[in-house]
Structure formats: C-alpha cells, structure tokens
C-alpha cells in the first residue's frame, strides 16, 4: 500500500462538521481497490448506476468519515475502515454515500441557498451602514449569517435523511443485509455521546437542530423498519468478502498506524493471515527487514499463488535494497493479477532499480501497459519517464514528466514539459496531441490561479 498522490482540498458534510477543507492524500493499493470494487458493485447496480463510472477512493485520514464531493466518486477515510467491525458496515456507509450521488447532493454546486442568503445579508448590511446606521447594519449582518447557517443546516439534514433512505433501498434491492448500516450508526451514536453531541444534564445546551446530520439515534430508528422488513435482513455476511476485508483492514493498520500500536492489535501469538500482513508492514516501517520478510514468507507459504502476498514479498525486497531478488515475486504477482497496473508499476520499478540494461525493454513494456490501464498513477509515469531517459528519448521523457506533473497538480512543470515534448514529437501524432492537451489544461489552470491572486 503506497501513498501515491495529493488530493485537492475537500469541503464535505462530515460526521461532526469539525474538520475544515484540507489537503489529504490518497492511498492506493491493488488488493484494497479490488475489494472495494467487488463489495460495492451490487449496490451501484441497484442504484441504477454503472460500476464502470463509480469509484471508491481511500483517503489517508484517521477520522471516521466518508463523503462525496460531486461526480460519481465516494471517498472513504482510512479511519472508517479501521473502525468497522466487518465489511457489511462499510457497505452500509457506501450505500449511504451513493444515495448522495443519486440524489445529486453535490456539495460544491448546491448549498441550499446558503451563499445567496449570505450575499443578500452583506448587501443589506453594507447599505444600512452606508446610510449611517452602523449598529443596525451590524445587526442585519449577524441576523443574515444566522439565517444562512440555519437554512444550510436544515438543507444538510434533509440531504442526509434522503441519503439514508436511498442507501437502505439500494442494500435491500442488492440483497445485502442492512445490519451493518445500523450497527455502524450505533457506533456513531456512541461517539456523539462520548464527545457531547447529545444534550444531557451535564451538557444541556447542545442543539440537535444545529447539526449538519440528523442525530444518529433518530436515523437508526427511521431506518430500522425498512431494513428489518427486507428479505435480505437475515442473509449472512459473505464469508469470502469478510476474509478479504480483514486482510485489507490489517494491512491498512500496519501501513498507517504506529508500529507499536499495530503489534498490540496483532501480537506474535496471532498466526492468522491478517496478523502476518499487519506485522509485515509494521516491521518494514520500523526498519526490521528480516522480521518483515519472515512475516511475508509465512503468508506466501500458506498461499504461494496469491498475487497480493507475492506483491508484498517483492515490495519488501525492493525497498530493502534487493531489487534483483524482488523481480521474481513481482513478475509472478503481475502475471497472476492479470497485469494489475499498480502491481505492474512496482514490478517495472524493480526492473529499473537493478540498473541492468538487459531489463530495460521489459520495464518499458510493463510500464507502458500499466499507464495504459491506469493513467492516474504518478509513480508509474515517473518510472516510465526513467525508461525513456535511459533510452535517450527526450521528447517522451518530457511527456511522461508532463503526465506526472499534471496528476500532481503542478501546472507549471506540466506546461513546460508538455511544450518541450510538443517541440520534438511528430506533429499530429498521438503523443503530440496528448502533450497539446496537457499544455492547454495547464495553461488554463495557471491563468485561473493568476485571477484568484488578483
């Protein structure tokens, strides 16, 4: 599991509305993405959407949250995966977020009239103060802001309730039990009690209407009847999916948590596959390559054909300074995963890291296939650029640099590199046209940035 790219700032309807818009990073992992795609496919289809168009993206953030920010992308925080007891709870959350997508609840595009009210109150307040009624103008501003916030929160509560109902309907249509949705809401209710989001004798001033989300206990009651009456209510959780979820959860914990915390959750006495997974990452992060290799060897021994175990074995060897030894497991992992792009990119990296010219042709083939199937992988573009650089192909080195910079939001580097590629590629060729596209997009981005700074 690797941190691949920075994500632009998001403003979302989060659980407690406590975190401002912030830059966060995406976590990309072949096994995780495959599991999320498989567990959400029936829900997406039940919603009348195409699984080819809806993506579930994992965000490196310890808070328990999920959100949509326009389009057909569901963002899941790593903290939510960590907090979930089973895969079904994650399915319930994703069903709710798909409810937002189907309902057209685009956060950035529709704010329930909040902006209009705010602007109106500012205009009225400015007019009053210009007429000499300073205190009256200030009062209008304060009243307008309160009205705006009140309308926004009411609008948000309506959206959340609507998404709840839609999510329940999608689960029932897909034949997936809604137990996970309810148990996860129970977790949120407990958290809201813990952090004082319910009015109590000790904290009587909490206003249940000053929330972006309906109170979780109420949401559970509203959903319970619909979910319990569905034929799928008593349907068992898919045991194979649950095994996959526990593996993904363990490797995620091993990657994002402090090693000491990981080893407390998965002590050496635990010889399960998830425990080996988590400890392998914990030891690798701590700089204990032999222990990490031992944990990985235990995994491969139990399932020598598992592409994700082989990927981990190769990754640890590669990052421990043994690229030549990493080639065999990574080549096999790439083959057994049907050339999964993220795994193939790591394989290409290992081939290049040997600095053996005999591996250059294979590295180019592997990396070109990787970016063809997953163009949104800056790491793969960087490796492919290295291939072109070693071949002395300056125009395509520049194009690969432009692709990577474009994905990373570095408009200036993307523009300069794209123009360099265009100057030396055959005009009208596929690569030249792609360089032209990046040049135009980057120039537009830079122009917009200049306007914002004025």
Coordinates of C-alpha atoms in Angstrom, one line a residue:
X1 CA 0.0 0.0 0.0
X2 CA 1.6 3.2 -1.1
X3 CA 0.8 6.9 -0.8
X4 CA 0.5 7.9 -4.4
X5 CA -0.8 11.4 -4.8
X6 CA -2.1 14.5 -3.1
X7 CA -5.8 15.2 -3.3
X8 CA -7.2 18.7 -3.6
X9 CA -8.9 20.3 -0.6
X10 CA -12.3 18.9 0.0
X11 CA -15.3 20.5 1.8
X12 CA -17.5 17.7 2.9
X13 CA -20.6 17.1 5.1
X14 CA -18.6 15.1 7.6
X15 CA -19.9 13.4 10.7
X16 CA -19.2 16.3 13.2
X17 CA -18.5 19.0 10.6
X18 CA -15.4 19.6 12.7
X19 CA -12.7 19.5 10.1
X20 CA -12.2 22.3 7.6
X21 CA -11.3 21.9 4.0
X22 CA -7.9 20.4 3.9
X23 CA -5.3 18.7 1.7
X24 CA -5.4 15.0 2.1
X25 CA -3.6 12.1 0.4
X26 CA -5.0 9.2 -1.5
X27 CA -3.9 5.6 -0.5
X28 CA -3.8 3.3 -3.5
X29 CA -3.4 -0.5 -3.2
X30 CA -4.4 -3.2 -5.7
X31 CA -6.0 -5.5 -3.2
X32 CA -7.9 -2.8 -1.4
X33 CA -9.3 -1.3 -4.7
X34 CA -10.3 -4.8 -5.9
X35 CA -12.1 -5.5 -2.7
X36 CA -13.9 -2.1 -2.6
X37 CA -15.0 -2.5 -6.2
X38 CA -16.4 -6.0 -5.6
X39 CA -18.2 -5.1 -2.4
X40 CA -19.9 -2.1 -3.9
X41 CA -20.7 -3.4 -7.4
X42 CA -24.2 -4.8 -6.5
X43 CA -25.0 -1.6 -4.6
X44 CA -24.0 0.6 -7.5
X45 CA -26.1 -1.6 -9.9
X46 CA -29.1 -1.4 -7.5
X47 CA -28.8 2.4 -7.6
X48 CA -29.1 2.3 -11.4
X49 CA -25.5 3.4 -11.9
X50 CA -22.7 1.8 -13.9
X51 CA -19.9 0.2 -11.8
X52 CA -17.5 1.4 -14.6
X53 CA -18.3 5.0 -13.7
X54 CA -18.4 5.0 -9.9
X55 CA -15.2 4.9 -7.9
X56 CA -14.5 4.3 -4.2
X57 CA -11.3 6.2 -3.2
X58 CA -9.4 5.6 0.1
X59 CA -8.2 8.8 1.8
X60 CA -5.4 8.7 4.4
X61 CA -7.3 10.3 7.3
X62 CA -7.8 8.7 10.8
X63 CA -11.3 10.2 11.3
X64 CA -14.4 8.1 10.8
X65 CA -15.9 9.7 7.7
X66 CA -17.0 9.2 4.1
X67 CA -18.2 11.8 1.6
X68 CA -18.9 12.7 -1.9
X69 CA -17.8 16.0 -3.5
X70 CA -19.5 16.0 -6.8
X71 CA -19.3 13.5 -9.6
X72 CA -19.5 9.7 -9.0
X73 CA -16.7 9.2 -6.5
X74 CA -17.1 8.0 -3.0
X75 CA -14.3 9.0 -0.6
X76 CA -13.7 6.7 2.4
X77 CA -11.4 7.7 5.2
X78 CA -8.8 5.1 6.4
X79 CA -10.2 5.7 9.9
X80 CA -13.6 4.3 8.8
X81 CA -12.0 1.1 7.6
X82 CA -10.1 0.8 10.9
X83 CA -13.3 1.4 12.9
X84 CA -15.6 -1.0 11.0
X85 CA -16.2 -4.4 12.6
X86 CA -16.9 -6.1 9.2
X87 CA -17.3 -5.5 5.5
X88 CA -21.1 -5.1 5.8
X89 CA -20.7 -1.9 7.9
X90 CA -18.5 -0.4 5.1
X91 CA -21.2 -1.4 2.6
X92 CA -23.8 0.4 4.6
X93 CA -21.7 3.6 4.6
X94 CA -21.0 3.4 0.9
X95 CA -24.7 2.8 0.2
X96 CA -25.5 6.0 2.1
X97 CA -22.9 7.9 0.1
X98 CA -24.2 6.5 -3.2
X99 CA -27.5 7.9 -2.0
X100 CA -25.9 11.3 -2.1
X101 CA -24.7 10.7 -5.6
X102 CA -28.1 9.6 -6.9
X103 CA -29.8 12.5 -5.1
X104 CA -27.5 15.0 -6.8
X105 CA -26.2 16.3 -3.4
X106 CA -23.1 17.9 -4.9
X107 CA -21.5 19.8 -2.0
X108 CA -19.7 22.4 -4.1
X109 CA -22.6 23.0 -6.5
X110 CA -25.6 23.2 -4.3
X111 CA -25.5 24.7 -0.8
X112 CA -29.2 25.0 -0.1
X113 CA -29.2 28.8 -0.7
X114 CA -26.5 29.5 1.9
X115 CA -24.4 31.6 -0.4
X116 CA -27.4 33.6 -1.7
X117 CA -28.6 34.4 1.8
X118 CA -25.1 35.4 2.9
X119 CA -24.6 37.7 -0.1
X120 CA -28.0 39.3 0.4
X121 CA -27.3 40.0 4.1
X122 CA -24.0 41.5 3.3
X123 CA -25.6 43.8 0.7
X124 CA -28.3 44.9 3.1
X125 CA -25.8 45.4 5.9
X126 CA -23.5 47.5 3.7
X127 CA -26.4 49.6 2.6
X128 CA -27.5 50.3 6.2
X129 CA -24.0 51.2 7.3
X130 CA -23.5 53.4 4.3
X131 CA -26.7 55.3 5.3
X132 CA -25.2 56.0 8.7
X133 CA -26.9 53.3 10.7
X134 CA -23.8 51.4 11.8
X135 CA -25.4 49.3 14.6
X136 CA -28.4 48.4 12.5
X137 CA -26.1 47.4 9.7
X138 CA -24.1 45.1 12.0
X139 CA -27.3 43.6 13.3
X140 CA -28.5 42.8 9.8
X141 CA -25.2 41.1 9.1
X142 CA -25.5 38.9 12.2
X143 CA -29.1 38.1 11.5
X144 CA -28.4 37.2 7.9
X145 CA -25.5 34.9 8.9
X146 CA -27.6 33.1 11.4
X147 CA -30.4 32.6 8.9
X148 CA -27.9 31.4 6.3
X149 CA -26.4 28.8 8.7
X150 CA -29.8 27.7 9.8
X151 CA -31.1 27.2 6.3
X152 CA -27.8 25.4 5.3
X153 CA -28.0 23.0 8.3
X154 CA -31.7 22.2 7.6
X155 CA -30.8 21.6 4.0
X156 CA -28.0 19.3 5.0
X157 CA -30.2 17.3 7.4
X158 CA -32.7 16.8 4.6
X159 CA -29.9 15.5 2.3
X160 CA -28.6 13.1 5.0
X161 CA -32.1 11.7 5.6
X162 CA -32.7 11.3 1.9
X163 CA -29.3 9.5 1.5
X164 CA -30.2 7.2 4.4
X165 CA -33.4 6.1 2.8
X166 CA -31.8 5.7 -0.6
X167 CA -28.9 3.7 0.8
X168 CA -31.3 1.4 2.6
X169 CA -33.3 0.9 -0.6
X170 CA -30.1 0.1 -2.6
X171 CA -29.0 -2.5 0.0
X172 CA -32.4 -4.2 0.0
X173 CA -32.5 -4.2 -3.8
X174 CA -29.0 -5.7 -4.0
X175 CA -29.9 -8.4 -1.5
X176 CA -27.4 -7.2 1.1
X177 CA -28.3 -7.2 4.8
X178 CA -28.7 -3.7 6.3
X179 CA -27.4 -4.9 9.7
X180 CA -24.1 -3.3 9.1
X181 CA -25.6 0.1 8.3
X182 CA -27.5 0.0 11.7
X183 CA -24.5 -1.2 13.7
X184 CA -22.3 1.5 12.2
X185 CA -24.8 4.1 13.1
X186 CA -24.8 2.7 16.6
X187 CA -21.0 3.4 16.7
X188 CA -21.7 7.0 15.6
X189 CA -24.3 7.4 18.3
X190 CA -21.8 6.2 20.9
X191 CA -19.2 8.6 19.6
X192 CA -21.7 11.5 19.7
X193 CA -22.4 10.7 23.3
X194 CA -18.7 10.5 24.0
X195 CA -18.0 13.9 22.5
X196 CA -21.0 15.6 23.9
X197 CA -23.1 15.9 20.8
X198 CA -26.3 14.9 22.6
X199 CA -27.9 17.2 25.1
X200 CA -27.5 15.8 28.7
X201 CA -27.8 17.2 32.2
X202 CA -24.1 17.9 32.1
X203 CA -24.3 19.4 28.6
X204 CA -27.8 20.8 28.1
X205 CA -27.0 23.5 25.6
X206 CA -26.4 21.1 22.6
X207 CA -29.0 22.0 19.9
X208 CA -30.0 18.9 18.0
X209 CA -31.1 21.1 15.1
X210 CA -27.7 22.8 14.8
X211 CA -26.2 19.7 13.2
X212 CA -25.4 19.0 9.6
X213 CA -26.5 15.4 10.1
X214 CA -29.7 14.2 11.8
X215 CA -29.0 12.8 15.3
X216 CA -27.7 9.2 14.8
X217 CA -30.1 7.6 17.2
X218 CA -33.0 9.1 15.3
X219 CA -31.5 7.9 12.0
X220 CA -31.3 4.4 13.2
X221 CA -35.0 4.3 14.2
X222 CA -36.0 5.8 10.9
X223 CA -34.1 3.1 9.0
X224 CA -34.8 0.1 11.2
X225 CA -38.2 -0.8 10.0
X226 CA -37.3 -0.6 6.3
X227 CA -34.2 -2.7 6.7
X228 CA -35.6 -5.3 9.0
X229 CA -38.6 -5.9 6.8
X230 CA -36.4 -6.7 3.8
X231 CA -35.8 -10.3 2.7
X232 CA -32.1 -9.7 2.9
X233 CA -32.1 -8.8 6.6
X234 CA -31.2 -12.2 7.9
X235 CA -28.9 -13.0 5.0
X236 CA -25.4 -13.9 6.3
X237 CA -22.5 -11.8 5.5
X238 CA -20.5 -13.1 2.6
X239 CA -17.7 -15.1 4.3
X240 CA -15.2 -14.7 1.4
X241 CA -15.7 -11.0 1.4
X242 CA -15.2 -10.9 5.2
X243 CA -11.9 -12.7 4.8
X244 CA -10.8 -10.1 2.2
X245 CA -11.9 -7.2 4.4
X246 CA -9.9 -8.4 7.4
X247 CA -6.8 -8.7 5.2
X248 CA -7.3 -5.2 3.9
X249 CA -8.0 -3.8 7.3
X250 CA -4.9 -5.4 8.7
X251 CA -2.5 -4.2 6.0
X252 CA -4.1 -0.7 6.3
X253 CA -3.5 -0.6 10.0
X254 CA 0.1 -1.9 9.5
X255 CA 0.7 0.9 7.0
X256 CA -0.9 3.9 8.7
X257 CA -0.6 3.2 12.4
X258 CA 2.5 3.4 14.6
X259 CA 4.2 0.0 14.6
X260 CA 3.8 -0.3 18.4
X261 CA 0.0 0.1 18.0
X262 CA -0.1 -2.5 15.2
X263 CA 1.8 -5.1 17.3
X264 CA -0.6 -4.6 20.2
X265 CA -3.5 -5.4 18.0
X266 CA -1.7 -8.3 16.2
X267 CA 0.6 -9.9 18.7
X268 CA 3.1 -12.6 17.6
X269 CA 0.8 -15.3 19.0
X270 CA -1.7 -14.4 16.3
X271 CA -0.8 -16.6 13.3
X272 CA -3.7 -15.6 11.1
X273 CA -3.1 -14.1 7.6
X274 CA -4.3 -10.6 8.7
X275 CA -1.9 -10.7 11.6
X276 CA 1.1 -11.6 9.4
X277 CA 0.0 -8.9 7.0
X278 CA -0.1 -6.2 9.6
X279 CA 3.2 -7.2 11.3
X280 CA 5.0 -7.3 8.0
X281 CA 4.1 -3.7 7.4
X282 CA 4.9 -2.7 11.0
X283 CA 8.3 -4.4 10.9
X284 CA 9.1 -2.9 7.5
X285 CA 8.2 0.6 8.6
X286 CA 10.4 0.1 11.7
X287 CA 13.4 -0.9 9.7
X288 CA 13.4 -4.6 10.6
X289 CA 13.7 -6.2 7.1
X290 CA 14.4 -9.7 8.4
X291 CA 11.3 -9.8 10.6
X292 CA 9.2 -8.3 7.8
X293 CA 10.5 -10.9 5.3
X294 CA 9.7 -13.7 7.8
X295 CA 6.1 -12.5 8.2
X296 CA 5.7 -12.3 4.4
X297 CA 7.3 -15.7 3.9
X298 CA 4.6 -17.1 6.3
X299 CA 1.9 -15.7 4.1
X300 CA 3.4 -16.9 0.8
X301 CA 3.8 -20.4 2.3
X302 CA 0.1 -20.6 3.0
X303 CA -0.9 -19.4 -0.5
X304 CA 2.1 -19.4 -2.9
X305 CA -0.1 -18.3 -5.8
X306 CA -1.7 -15.3 -4.1
X307 CA -0.7 -12.2 -6.1
X308 CA -1.0 -9.8 -3.2
X309 CA 1.2 -11.9 -1.0
X310 CA 3.8 -12.1 -3.8
X311 CA 3.5 -8.4 -4.3
X312 CA 4.3 -7.7 -0.7
X313 CA 7.2 -10.1 -0.8
X314 CA 8.6 -8.3 -3.8
X315 CA 7.9 -4.8 -2.4
X316 CA 9.7 -5.6 0.9
X317 CA 12.7 -7.0 -1.0
X318 CA 12.8 -4.0 -3.4
X319 CA 12.5 -1.4 -0.6
X320 CA 15.2 -3.3 1.4
X321 CA 17.7 -2.7 -1.4
X322 CA 17.4 -6.1 -3.1
X323 CA 15.8 -5.3 -6.5
X324 CA 17.2 -8.3 -8.3
X325 CA 15.6 -10.6 -5.7
X326 CA 12.3 -8.7 -6.0
X327 CA 11.9 -9.3 -9.7
X328 CA 10.7 -13.0 -9.5
X329 CA 7.9 -12.5 -7.0
X330 CA 6.8 -9.2 -8.6
X331 CA 6.8 -10.7 -12.1
X332 CA 4.6 -13.6 -10.8
X333 CA 2.4 -11.2 -8.9
X334 CA 1.9 -9.2 -12.1
X335 CA 1.1 -12.3 -14.1
X336 CA -1.3 -13.7 -11.6
X337 CA -3.1 -10.4 -11.1
X338 CA -3.7 -10.2 -14.9
X339 CA -1.2 -7.3 -15.1
X340 CA -2.9 -5.2 -12.4
X341 CA -1.5 -1.7 -13.1
X342 CA -0.3 -0.9 -9.5
X343 CA 1.5 -4.2 -9.1
X344 CA 2.9 -3.8 -12.6
X345 CA 4.3 -0.4 -11.8
X346 CA 6.1 -1.8 -8.8
X347 CA 7.5 -4.6 -11.0
X348 CA 8.7 -2.1 -13.5
X349 CA 10.4 -0.1 -10.8
X350 CA 12.2 -3.2 -9.6
X351 CA 13.4 -3.9 -13.2
X352 CA 14.8 -0.4 -13.4
X353 CA 16.3 -0.5 -9.9
X354 CA 18.6 -3.3 -10.9
X355 CA 20.3 -0.8 -13.3
X356 CA 20.8 -3.7 -15.7
X357 CA 20.3 -2.6 -19.3
X358 CA 19.1 -6.1 -20.1
X359 CA 15.9 -5.3 -18.1
X360 CA 15.1 -2.0 -19.8
X361 CA 13.0 -3.4 -22.7
X362 CA 10.8 -5.5 -20.3
X363 CA 10.5 -2.5 -18.0
X364 CA 9.2 -0.3 -20.8
X365 CA 6.7 -3.0 -21.9
X366 CA 5.4 -3.4 -18.3
X367 CA 5.2 0.3 -17.6
X368 CA 3.5 1.2 -20.8
X369 CA 0.8 -1.4 -20.2
X370 CA 0.4 -0.1 -16.6
X371 CA -0.2 3.6 -17.6
X372 CA -2.5 2.5 -20.5
X373 CA -4.7 0.7 -18.0
X374 CA -4.4 3.3 -15.2
X375 CA -3.4 6.8 -16.4
X376 CA -3.9 8.3 -12.9
X377 CA -0.7 6.8 -11.4
X378 CA 2.1 9.4 -11.0
X379 CA 4.5 6.7 -9.8
X380 CA 4.1 4.7 -12.9
X381 CA 4.6 7.8 -15.1
X382 CA 7.8 8.6 -13.2
X383 CA 9.2 5.1 -13.8
X384 CA 8.2 5.2 -17.5
X385 CA 10.0 8.6 -17.8
X386 CA 13.1 7.0 -16.3
X387 CA 12.9 4.3 -19.0
X388 CA 12.7 7.0 -21.8
X389 CA 15.5 9.0 -20.2
X390 CA 17.8 5.9 -20.2
X391 CA 17.0 5.3 -23.8
X392 CA 17.8 8.9 -24.7
X393 CA 14.2 9.6 -25.8
X394 CA 14.0 13.2 -24.6
X395 CA 10.5 14.0 -26.1
X396 CA 8.8 11.1 -24.4
X397 CA 10.8 11.8 -21.2
X398 CA 9.3 15.3 -21.2
X399 CA 5.8 13.9 -22.0
X400 CA 6.0 11.4 -19.1
X401 CA 7.1 14.3 -16.8
X402 CA 4.2 16.3 -18.0
X403 CA 1.7 13.5 -17.3
X404 CA 3.1 13.1 -13.8
X405 CA 3.1 16.8 -13.0
X406 CA -0.5 17.1 -14.4
X407 CA -1.7 14.4 -12.0
X408 CA 0.2 16.0 -9.0
X409 CA -1.4 19.5 -9.7
X410 CA 2.0 21.0 -10.7
X411 CA 0.6 23.1 -13.6
X412 CA 3.9 25.0 -14.2
X413 CA 6.0 21.9 -14.6
X414 CA 3.3 20.2 -16.7
X415 CA 3.1 23.2 -19.0
X416 CA 6.9 23.5 -19.6
X417 CA 7.3 19.7 -20.1
X418 CA 4.3 19.4 -22.4
X419 CA 5.6 22.2 -24.6
X420 CA 9.1 20.6 -24.7
X421 CA 7.5 17.4 -25.8
X422 CA 5.4 19.1 -28.5
X423 CA 8.5 20.8 -29.9
X424 CA 10.2 17.5 -30.5
X425 CA 7.4 15.0 -31.3
X426 CA 6.0 14.4 -34.8
X427 CA 3.2 17.0 -35.1
X428 CA -0.3 15.3 -35.1
X429 CA 1.0 12.1 -33.6
X430 CA -0.9 10.6 -30.6
X431 CA 1.8 11.6 -28.2
X432 CA 1.9 15.1 -29.7
X433 CA -1.8 15.5 -29.3
X434 CA -1.6 14.3 -25.7
X435 CA 1.1 16.8 -25.0
X436 CA -1.0 19.5 -26.5
X437 CA -4.0 18.6 -24.3
X438 CA -1.8 18.8 -21.1
X439 CA -0.4 22.1 -22.3
X440 CA -3.9 23.6 -22.8
X441 CA -5.2 22.3 -19.4
X442 CA -2.1 23.5 -17.6
X443 CA -2.2 26.9 -19.2
X444 CA -5.8 27.3 -18.2
X445 CA -5.0 26.3 -14.6
X446 CA -2.2 28.8 -14.4
X447 CA -4.4 31.6 -15.8
X448 CA -7.2 30.8 -13.2
X449 CA -4.6 30.8 -10.4
X450 CA -3.4 34.3 -11.5
X451 CA -7.0 35.6 -11.5
X452 CA -7.5 34.3 -7.9
X453 CA -4.4 36.1 -6.7
X454 CA -5.5 39.5 -8.1

